[in-house]
Amino acid sequence: LEGEVTQTSDHRPAREDILAVLPNYLGEIQQVPPAFSAIKINGERAYNLAREGETVEIEPRTVTIYRLDLVEMQGNEAAVFECECGKGTYVRALARDIGRRLGCFGHITQLRRTAVGPFTPEDLVPLEELTALEGDLAALDNEIDQNQRDPTFSARLDVLACGSAGRRLGGGDEL
């Protein structure tokens, strides 16, 4: 992890406390994207403004969380979650908000995308195979058409660590 710790807490939530707050983050929720995001504010990317030290105010947006599971506790310092969410969701902001609600602050130490729409790691095609297609992507287009569904994003949050809120990187915003 890089940057300066912005907040700390000695509070460590119990498994029951975590399970009790998760339903608050299911379905359609309002989420404030982080200042270090690609959202445009008056024609400028928020991350550019934040890096320049400007205070970035971003309005909450509606995002959808289809599934949010506590997978495991790693002692009292960290927890592993799996999340399935709709487009536009900032998973790091979700972890930020859960940590704040639990009163322990928190940040993600590892984030892995486990699926995008119908595609999982098992569907990945090595770059060499894509290059060998030399523009003949009809089979891929057919596969996409057959598996079309609402765009969702599944992620494994390995690990939401409690105890510190985020890292200050350059412009002063927490991640």
Tab-separated table of N, CA, C and O in Angstrom, residues 81 83 90-92 108-114 153-159:
chain	number	residue	atom	x	y	z
A	81	PHE	N	-14.776	-10.498	0.907
A	81	PHE	CA	-16.136	-10.404	0.404
A	81	PHE	C	-16.180	-10.789	-1.069
A	81	PHE	O	-15.187	-10.676	-1.771
A	83	CYS	N	-18.743	-9.788	-4.389
A	83	CYS	CA	-19.784	-8.828	-4.756
A	83	CYS	C	-20.133	-9.004	-6.222
A	83	CYS	O	-19.253	-9.187	-7.060
A	90	TYR	N	-18.503	1.623	-7.991
A	90	TYR	CA	-17.111	1.743	-7.548
A	90	TYR	C	-16.947	0.811	-6.356
A	90	TYR	O	-17.406	1.100	-5.254
A	91	VAL	N	-16.297	-0.336	-6.575
A	91	VAL	CA	-16.183	-1.351	-5.542
A	91	VAL	C	-15.342	-0.845	-4.378
A	91	VAL	O	-15.648	-1.111	-3.213
A	92	ARG	N	-14.323	-0.054	-4.661
A	92	ARG	CA	-13.519	0.506	-3.569
A	92	ARG	C	-14.353	1.476	-2.733
A	92	ARG	O	-14.194	1.552	-1.521
A	108	ILE	N	-9.407	-1.558	0.683
A	108	ILE	CA	-9.202	-2.840	0.011
A	108	ILE	C	-7.711	-3.054	-0.174
A	108	ILE	O	-7.004	-2.186	-0.674
A	109	THR	N	-7.255	-4.214	0.235
A	109	THR	CA	-5.849	-4.536	0.027
A	109	THR	C	-5.642	-5.318	-1.262
A	109	THR	O	-4.540	-5.376	-1.776
A	110	GLN	N	-6.713	-5.921	-1.764
A	110	GLN	CA	-6.628	-6.677	-3.012
A	110	GLN	C	-8.014	-6.750	-3.637
A	110	GLN	O	-8.988	-7.009	-2.945
A	111	LEU	N	-8.098	-6.487	-4.918
A	111	LEU	CA	-9.376	-6.526	-5.626
A	111	LEU	C	-9.176	-7.328	-6.897
A	111	LEU	O	-8.258	-7.071	-7.666
A	112	ARG	N	-10.035	-8.311	-7.096
A	112	ARG	CA	-9.919	-9.160	-8.289
A	112	ARG	C	-11.273	-9.214	-8.982
A	112	ARG	O	-12.283	-9.553	-8.376
A	113	ARG	N	-11.297	-8.878	-10.253
A	113	ARG	CA	-12.513	-8.995	-11.054
A	113	ARG	C	-12.689	-10.465	-11.411
A	113	ARG	O	-11.806	-11.068	-12.000
A	114	THR	N	-13.822	-11.028	-11.036
A	114	THR	CA	-14.037	-12.453	-11.265
A	114	THR	C	-14.977	-12.736	-12.421
A	114	THR	O	-15.057	-13.872	-12.870
A	153	PHE	N	-20.887	-7.017	-12.872
A	153	PHE	CA	-19.478	-7.088	-12.555
A	153	PHE	C	-19.377	-7.868	-11.262
A	153	PHE	O	-20.054	-7.549	-10.292
A	154	SER	N	-18.633	-8.930	-11.257
A	154	SER	CA	-18.427	-9.687	-10.036
A	154	SER	C	-17.003	-9.473	-9.587
A	154	SER	O	-16.084	-9.447	-10.397
A	155	ALA	N	-16.854	-9.312	-8.317
A	155	ALA	CA	-15.525	-9.046	-7.792
A	155	ALA	C	-15.333	-9.770	-6.481
A	155	ALA	O	-16.276	-10.018	-5.753
A	156	ARG	N	-14.114	-10.079	-6.214
A	156	ARG	CA	-13.749	-10.630	-4.917
A	156	ARG	C	-12.902	-9.573	-4.240
A	156	ARG	O	-11.895	-9.144	-4.783
A	157	LEU	N	-13.341	-9.114	-3.095
A	157	LEU	CA	-12.621	-8.099	-2.358
A	157	LEU	C	-11.729	-8.809	-1.361
A	157	LEU	O	-12.165	-9.214	-0.302
A	158	ASP	N	-10.522	-9.050	-1.756
A	158	ASP	CA	-9.543	-9.701	-0.893
A	158	ASP	C	-8.573	-8.633	-0.435
A	158	ASP	O	-7.592	-8.400	-1.102
A	159	VAL	N	-8.790	-7.941	0.445
A	159	VAL	CA	-9.423	-8.053	1.720
A	159	VAL	C	-9.852	-6.651	2.107
A	159	VAL	O	-9.128	-5.705	1.823
